[in-house]
């Protein structure tokens, strides 16, 4: 099936007389006839639900849809994108291990890795996405457990060369994990280019209406854990907390990783998405293919308009031929990237703030990637504690405006930006 059809029908196939729409299982617990039957679930000897802290059928239905859309073998939902990226790595790496990550990743993920996971004893080496092969090679250590990057970085809009990073990871016997939040599987399917595990903040385009915070992890099922058994003992050696289950042997290559993340990490951390929120994500996914096309159309139109405007200092959007990531975007996402663009207003910080004050349709919000056009001036909000020098080191100029094009009419979005530029 084409992804448009999977977006509508994937994951849920009701039987005779069953609800047409995904039911919300608003229940913490499940009832069993006997303790013996329930015991099988606690030993992972039988599949089933017993407590929503670990798993819930609504979530699993929505995760199955996302797995189909990404071309993966198994998936799970998490309470947020942060939880998804934490689980994706912590499922493979523990204290004393090491991870190679792209330096341009989302600020929240950078903090999670460089501060919080570092405190847990996991070391990260950050590499520039455009580093030389030698620099990339030099980042690996004997205890490296995975490589992490974003398909289109938020907010840097850097497109990662997925095949190059996948090849480097595989040469070292470890998987590549990609956060595919911005393009979504509608525009980019990283597994087709060698990525092993895909993560999402479903909070963004997948939900698409700004109603629910959530995350997802998809396993391709392509990484051979047993072939690198000594690197991944958590998957290839018995788990004492489940009477000696060995995930890679007992559940197979396609299900081992997600089963372990559910059975251990969800059990212990409980960062599950509420079934109600999973339902909202499900509704969002049904129109994702229509919305992504419009987000791209609107962002492309606005980026082209801004590129020719005398009061605009610079524009960055991977859909523009002048963009440094145009070629990579064409290769990995020929139908477009996302609706987010960044640009600078001539006159620097003061003029930028003045410009934003005149916007009417594009409202100021920290959020990105939903139906409503919104914008943010990082230098005076999310990054306001930084000096201009610190901002420059983070790749954020004082005049940078991050504008997330919604699904309104491009004409109206451009007219709004036009009147705000005219007013300064
Ligand atoms: C927003 C975002 C996250 C974090 O997701 P939350 O749902 O806010 O926890 C992670 N990665 C990317 C690329 C994001 O845009």
Coordinates of C-alpha atoms and ligand atoms in Angstrom, one line a residue:
X1 CA 0.0 0.0 0.0
X2 CA 1.0 3.6 -0.5
X3 CA 1.8 5.5 2.6
X4 CA -1.4 7.6 2.2
X5 CA -3.4 4.5 2.5
X6 CA -1.4 3.2 5.4
X7 CA -1.8 6.5 7.2
X8 CA -5.6 6.0 7.1
X9 CA -5.9 2.2 7.5
X10 CA -2.6 1.0 9.1
X11 CA -2.4 -0.7 12.5
X12 CA -6.2 -1.3 13.0
X13 CA -8.2 -4.0 11.3
X14 CA -11.6 -4.4 13.1
X15 CA -13.3 -7.8 13.0
X16 CA -17.0 -8.5 12.5
X17 CA -19.1 -6.2 14.7
X18 CA -16.1 -4.4 16.1
X19 CA -15.7 -0.5 16.4
X20 CA -14.8 1.1 13.1
X21 CA -12.6 3.7 14.8
X22 CA -9.7 2.8 17.2
X23 CA -11.2 2.2 20.7
X24 CA -9.7 4.0 23.7
X25 CA -9.0 1.4 26.3
X26 CA -9.4 3.7 29.3
X27 CA -8.4 1.1 31.8
X28 CA -5.4 0.7 34.1
X29 CA -5.9 -3.1 34.6
X30 CA -7.1 -6.3 33.0
X31 CA -9.0 -9.2 34.5
X32 CA -7.9 -12.8 34.4
X33 CA -9.6 -16.1 35.3
X34 CA -6.7 -17.4 37.3
X35 CA -3.4 -16.5 38.8
X36 CA -1.7 -19.1 36.6
X37 CA -2.9 -17.3 33.5
X38 CA -1.7 -13.9 34.8
X39 CA 1.7 -15.5 35.8
X40 CA 2.4 -16.4 32.2
X41 CA 2.2 -12.7 31.3
X42 CA 4.6 -11.8 34.1
X43 CA 7.0 -14.4 32.7
X44 CA 6.6 -13.0 29.2
X45 CA 5.6 -16.6 28.3
X46 CA 2.2 -15.3 26.9
X47 CA 1.3 -12.1 25.1
X48 CA -1.4 -9.9 26.8
X49 CA -2.2 -6.9 28.8
X50 CA -2.2 -6.5 32.6
X51 CA -1.3 -3.0 33.5
X52 CA -1.3 0.3 31.5
X53 CA 2.0 1.4 33.0
X54 CA 3.7 -1.2 30.6
X55 CA 1.3 -1.5 27.6
X56 CA -2.2 -0.7 26.4
X57 CA -4.0 -1.9 23.3
X58 CA -4.9 1.6 22.1
X59 CA -1.2 2.6 22.2
X60 CA -0.2 -0.7 20.5
X61 CA -2.7 -0.1 17.7
X62 CA -1.4 3.4 17.0
X63 CA 2.3 2.2 17.3
X64 CA 1.5 -0.5 14.8
X65 CA 0.3 2.1 12.3
X66 CA 3.5 4.1 12.8
X67 CA 5.6 1.0 12.4
X68 CA 3.8 0.3 9.1
X69 CA 4.3 3.8 7.9
X70 CA 8.1 3.7 8.7
X71 CA 8.5 0.2 7.3
X72 CA 9.5 -1.2 10.7
X73 CA 8.9 -4.5 12.4
X74 CA 7.7 -3.3 15.8
X75 CA 7.0 0.0 17.6
X76 CA 5.9 1.5 20.9
X77 CA 4.5 4.8 22.1
X78 CA 6.1 6.9 24.9
X79 CA 4.8 9.8 27.0
X80 CA 7.0 12.3 25.0
X81 CA 9.6 12.6 22.4
X82 CA 12.2 13.1 25.2
X83 CA 11.1 9.7 26.6
X84 CA 11.4 8.1 23.2
X85 CA 15.0 9.2 22.6
X86 CA 15.9 8.3 26.2
X87 CA 14.5 4.8 25.9
X88 CA 15.9 4.3 22.4
X89 CA 19.4 4.8 23.7
X90 CA 19.1 3.4 27.3
X91 CA 17.7 0.2 25.8
X92 CA 21.2 -0.4 24.4
X93 CA 23.7 1.6 26.5
X94 CA 24.4 1.6 30.3
X95 CA 26.9 3.3 32.6
X96 CA 30.4 2.9 31.1
X97 CA 29.1 2.9 27.5
X98 CA 29.5 5.5 24.8
X99 CA 27.3 7.0 22.0
X100 CA 28.2 9.0 18.9
X101 CA 25.6 11.8 18.2
X102 CA 25.2 14.6 15.6
X103 CA 25.9 18.0 17.1
X104 CA 22.9 19.8 15.5
X105 CA 20.2 17.8 17.4
X106 CA 17.2 19.5 19.1
X107 CA 18.3 21.4 22.3
X108 CA 16.1 19.2 24.6
X109 CA 17.8 16.1 23.3
X110 CA 21.2 17.7 23.6
X111 CA 20.5 18.4 27.3
X112 CA 19.2 14.9 27.9
X113 CA 22.4 13.4 26.4
X114 CA 25.1 15.9 27.5
X115 CA 23.8 16.5 31.0
X116 CA 21.3 13.9 32.3
X117 CA 22.5 10.7 30.6
X118 CA 26.1 11.7 31.2
X119 CA 25.1 11.7 34.9
X120 CA 24.0 8.2 34.4
X121 CA 27.5 7.3 33.2
X122 CA 26.9 7.3 29.4
X123 CA 29.4 9.4 27.5
X124 CA 28.4 11.2 24.2
X125 CA 30.8 12.4 21.5
X126 CA 29.1 15.0 19.3
X127 CA 30.2 15.2 15.6
X128 CA 29.3 17.9 13.0
X129 CA 26.9 16.4 10.5
X130 CA 29.2 17.5 7.7
X131 CA 32.4 16.3 9.4
X132 CA 35.1 14.5 7.4
X133 CA 35.1 10.6 7.2
X134 CA 38.2 10.7 9.4
X135 CA 36.5 12.8 12.1
X136 CA 33.4 10.5 12.1
X137 CA 35.7 7.4 12.3
X138 CA 37.6 9.0 15.2
X139 CA 34.4 9.5 17.2
X140 CA 33.9 5.7 17.7
X141 CA 35.3 3.9 20.8
X142 CA 35.3 0.2 21.6
X143 CA 32.4 0.8 24.0
X144 CA 30.3 2.7 21.5
X145 CA 26.7 1.3 21.4
X146 CA 24.9 3.3 18.8
X147 CA 24.9 6.4 16.6
X148 CA 22.2 9.1 16.9
X149 CA 21.1 11.9 14.6
X150 CA 18.0 13.8 13.3
X151 CA 16.8 13.4 9.7
X152 CA 16.0 17.2 9.6
X153 CA 17.4 19.0 12.7
X154 CA 15.2 21.2 14.8
X155 CA 15.7 24.1 14.5
X156 CA 19.0 24.0 12.5
X157 CA 17.3 22.5 9.5
X158 CA 20.4 20.4 8.7
X159 CA 19.7 17.3 6.6
X160 CA 21.8 14.3 7.8
X161 CA 23.4 12.0 5.2
X162 CA 21.6 8.9 6.5
X163 CA 23.5 6.3 4.4
X164 CA 26.9 7.7 5.4
X165 CA 26.1 7.6 9.1
X166 CA 24.4 4.1 8.8
X167 CA 27.5 2.8 7.0
X168 CA 29.8 4.2 9.7
X169 CA 27.6 2.7 12.5
X170 CA 27.4 -0.7 10.8
X171 CA 31.2 -0.8 10.2
X172 CA 31.5 -0.6 14.0
X173 CA 28.8 -3.2 14.7
X174 CA 26.3 -0.8 16.1
X175 CA 22.9 0.5 15.0
X176 CA 21.9 4.0 13.7
X177 CA 19.1 5.7 15.5
X178 CA 17.4 8.6 13.7
X179 CA 14.9 11.1 15.1
X180 CA 12.5 11.6 12.2
X181 CA 10.1 14.1 13.9
X182 CA 10.3 16.9 11.3
X183 CA 9.9 15.1 7.9
X184 CA 7.7 12.2 9.4
X185 CA 7.5 8.9 7.4
X186 CA 5.4 10.7 4.8
X187 CA 8.4 12.7 3.6
X188 CA 11.3 10.5 4.8
X189 CA 11.7 6.8 5.5
X190 CA 15.1 6.4 7.2
X191 CA 14.9 2.6 7.4
X192 CA 15.0 2.4 3.6
X193 CA 18.5 4.1 3.7
X194 CA 20.0 1.8 6.4
X195 CA 18.8 3.4 9.6
X196 CA 18.0 0.7 12.3
X197 CA 15.8 2.5 14.8
X198 CA 13.5 5.5 14.3
X199 CA 12.2 7.8 17.0
X200 CA 9.5 10.6 17.0
X201 CA 8.1 13.4 19.0
X202 CA 4.5 12.6 18.0
X203 CA 3.8 16.0 19.6
X204 CA 4.7 17.7 16.3
X205 CA 3.3 16.9 12.9
X206 CA 1.9 13.4 13.8
X207 CA -0.5 14.9 16.3
X208 CA -0.5 18.0 14.1
X209 CA -3.1 20.0 16.1
X210 CA -1.1 20.9 19.2
X211 CA -3.2 18.8 21.6
X212 CA -1.0 16.0 23.0
X213 CA 2.6 15.5 24.0
X214 CA 3.9 12.1 23.0
X215 CA 6.7 10.0 21.4
X216 CA 7.3 6.8 19.4
X217 CA 10.1 4.3 18.8
X218 CA 10.2 2.1 15.7
X219 CA 12.5 -0.8 15.2
X220 CA 13.4 -1.8 11.7
X221 CA 14.1 -5.4 12.7
X222 CA 17.2 -5.3 10.5
X223 CA 19.9 -5.1 13.1
X224 CA 21.4 -8.5 13.9
X225 CA 21.9 -8.4 17.7
X226 CA 23.2 -11.9 17.9
X227 CA 26.0 -11.1 15.4
X228 CA 27.2 -8.5 17.9
X229 CA 26.2 -10.4 21.0
X230 CA 29.1 -9.2 23.2
X231 CA 28.2 -5.5 22.6
X232 CA 24.5 -5.9 23.5
X233 CA 24.3 -8.3 26.5
X234 CA 20.9 -6.8 27.5
X235 CA 19.4 -8.3 24.3
X236 CA 21.6 -11.4 23.9
X237 CA 21.9 -12.7 27.5
X238 CA 19.2 -13.9 29.9
X239 CA 17.2 -11.2 31.8
X240 CA 17.0 -12.3 35.5
X241 CA 14.0 -10.0 36.0
X242 CA 12.0 -12.3 33.7
X243 CA 13.2 -15.7 34.7
X244 CA 16.0 -15.8 32.2
X245 CA 14.3 -14.7 29.0
X246 CA 16.8 -13.8 26.3
X247 CA 15.1 -11.2 24.1
X248 CA 17.0 -11.7 20.8
X249 CA 16.5 -15.5 21.0
X250 CA 13.0 -15.8 22.5
X251 CA 11.4 -12.9 20.5
X252 CA 13.5 -12.9 17.4
X253 CA 15.3 -10.1 15.6
X254 CA 12.1 -8.2 14.7
X255 CA 10.6 -8.0 18.2
X256 CA 13.5 -8.2 20.6
X257 CA 14.4 -4.5 20.9
X258 CA 10.8 -3.2 21.4
X259 CA 9.9 -6.1 23.7
X260 CA 12.9 -5.4 25.9
X261 CA 12.1 -1.6 26.0
X262 CA 8.5 -2.4 27.0
X263 CA 9.2 -5.2 29.5
X264 CA 12.1 -3.4 31.3
X265 CA 12.1 0.3 30.6
X266 CA 8.3 0.9 30.6
X267 CA 7.9 -1.4 33.6
X268 CA 10.6 0.6 35.5
X269 CA 10.1 4.2 34.3
X270 CA 6.5 4.1 33.3
X271 CA 6.8 6.8 30.7
X272 CA 3.8 5.6 28.8
X273 CA 1.5 7.7 26.6
X274 CA -2.0 7.9 27.9
X275 CA -4.5 6.0 25.7
X276 CA -6.5 9.2 25.2
X277 CA -3.4 10.9 23.8
X278 CA -2.6 7.9 21.6
X279 CA -6.1 8.3 20.1
X280 CA -5.4 12.0 19.3
X281 CA -2.2 10.9 17.6
X282 CA -4.2 8.3 15.7
X283 CA -6.6 10.9 14.4
X284 CA -3.7 13.1 13.4
X285 CA -2.0 10.3 11.5
X286 CA -5.1 9.7 9.4
X287 CA -4.5 13.1 7.7
X288 CA -0.8 13.3 8.0
X289 CA -0.1 12.8 4.3
X290 CA -2.5 15.6 3.4
X291 CA -1.1 18.0 6.0
X292 CA 2.6 17.4 5.3
X293 CA 2.1 18.2 1.6
X294 CA 0.4 21.5 2.5
X295 CA 3.1 22.4 5.2
X296 CA 5.8 21.9 2.5
X297 CA 3.9 23.8 -0.1
X298 CA 3.4 26.8 2.3
X299 CA 7.0 26.8 3.6
X300 CA 8.4 26.6 0.0
X301 CA 6.2 29.6 -1.1
X302 CA 7.1 31.6 2.0
X303 CA 10.9 30.8 1.7
X304 CA 10.9 31.8 -2.0
X305 CA 9.1 35.1 -1.1
X306 CA 11.5 35.9 1.7
X307 CA 14.5 35.1 -0.4
X308 CA 13.7 38.0 -2.7
X309 CA 12.8 40.5 0.0
X310 CA 15.2 43.5 0.7
X311 CA 14.5 43.5 4.4
X312 CA 15.4 39.8 4.8
X313 CA 19.1 39.1 5.4
X314 CA 19.1 35.4 4.8
X315 CA 16.7 32.4 4.5
X316 CA 17.3 28.7 5.3
X317 CA 15.0 26.0 4.1
X318 CA 16.2 22.7 2.6
X319 CA 13.6 23.0 -0.2
X320 CA 15.3 26.1 -1.6
X321 CA 17.9 25.4 -4.4
X322 CA 20.2 28.0 -2.7
X323 CA 20.2 26.0 0.6
X324 CA 23.3 24.0 1.5
X325 CA 21.2 20.9 2.2
X326 CA 19.2 21.0 -1.0
X327 CA 21.0 18.1 -2.6
X328 CA 20.7 15.8 0.5
X329 CA 17.1 16.8 0.9
X330 CA 16.4 15.9 -2.7
X331 CA 18.0 12.5 -2.2
X332 CA 16.3 11.5 1.1
X333 CA 13.0 13.5 0.9
X334 CA 12.2 14.3 -2.8
X335 CA 8.6 15.3 -1.8
X336 CA 9.8 18.0 0.6
X337 CA 11.1 18.2 4.2
X338 CA 8.7 20.0 6.6
X339 CA 7.0 23.3 7.2
X340 CA 9.7 25.0 9.3
X341 CA 11.9 27.7 7.9
X342 CA 14.4 30.1 9.5
X343 CA 15.4 33.5 8.4
X344 CA 17.1 36.7 9.5
X345 CA 15.6 40.2 9.4
X346 CA 18.0 43.0 8.3
X347 CA 18.9 45.2 11.3
X348 CA 19.5 42.4 13.7
X349 CA 17.9 41.6 17.0
X350 CA 16.0 44.9 17.5
X351 CA 14.4 44.9 14.1
X352 CA 13.6 41.2 14.4
X353 CA 11.7 41.7 17.6
X354 CA 9.9 44.7 16.1
X355 CA 9.0 42.6 13.0
X356 CA 7.6 39.8 15.2
X357 CA 5.5 42.3 17.1
X358 CA 3.7 43.2 13.9
X359 CA 2.8 39.6 12.9
X360 CA -1.0 38.9 13.2
X361 CA -1.7 35.4 11.7
X362 CA 1.7 33.9 12.7
X363 CA 1.5 33.8 16.5
X364 CA 4.4 33.6 18.9
X365 CA 4.7 30.2 20.5
X366 CA 7.4 27.8 21.5
X367 CA 5.7 25.0 19.6
X368 CA 6.4 24.0 16.0
X369 CA 4.8 21.8 13.5
X370 CA 1.1 22.0 13.9
X371 CA -1.8 23.3 11.8
X372 CA -1.4 26.9 12.9
X373 CA 1.4 29.1 11.7
X374 CA 3.6 30.1 14.6
X375 CA 7.0 31.7 15.1
X376 CA 9.7 32.1 17.7
X377 CA 12.7 34.4 18.2
X378 CA 15.1 32.1 20.1
X379 CA 17.5 34.9 21.0
X380 CA 14.9 36.7 23.1
X381 CA 13.0 33.6 24.4
X382 CA 14.3 30.0 24.5
X383 CA 17.9 31.1 24.4
X384 CA 17.7 34.5 26.1
X385 CA 20.3 33.7 28.8
X386 CA 23.0 33.4 26.1
X387 CA 25.3 36.2 25.0
X388 CA 25.6 36.9 21.2
X389 CA 28.9 34.9 21.3
X390 CA 27.2 31.9 23.0
X391 CA 24.3 32.1 20.5
X392 CA 26.8 32.0 17.6
X393 CA 28.4 28.9 19.0
X394 CA 25.0 27.3 19.2
X395 CA 24.4 28.2 15.5
X396 CA 21.7 30.8 16.4
X397 CA 22.2 34.3 15.2
X398 CA 20.5 37.2 17.1
X399 CA 18.3 37.9 14.1
X400 CA 17.0 34.3 13.6
X401 CA 13.3 33.8 13.3
X402 CA 12.0 30.2 13.3
X403 CA 8.7 30.2 11.5
X404 CA 6.6 27.0 11.4
X405 CA 4.2 27.2 8.4
X406 CA 0.8 25.8 9.2
X407 CA -1.9 24.5 6.8
X408 CA -3.6 27.9 6.2
X409 CA -3.5 29.5 2.7
X410 CA 0.0 30.4 1.6
X411 CA -1.3 33.7 0.3
X412 CA -2.5 34.7 3.8
X413 CA 0.8 33.6 5.5
X414 CA 2.8 35.6 3.0
X415 CA 0.5 38.6 3.3
X416 CA 1.0 38.6 7.1
X417 CA 4.8 38.4 6.8
X418 CA 4.7 41.1 4.1
X419 CA 2.7 43.6 6.3
X420 CA 5.0 43.0 9.3
X421 CA 8.1 43.6 7.1
X422 CA 6.5 46.7 5.7
X423 CA 5.8 48.0 9.2
X424 CA 9.5 48.1 10.2
Ligands
LIG1 C1 10.1 18.4 20.1 C2 11.2 17.5 19.7 C3 11.7 16.5 20.6 C4 11.1 16.4 22.0 O1 9.8 15.9 22.0 P1 8.7 16.2 23.1 O2 7.5 15.5 22.6 O3 8.6 17.7 23.2 O4 9.3 15.6 24.4 C5 12.6 15.6 20.2 N1 13.2 15.7 18.9 C6 12.8 16.6 18.1 C7 13.4 16.7 16.7 C8 11.8 17.6 18.4 O5 11.4 18.5 17.5

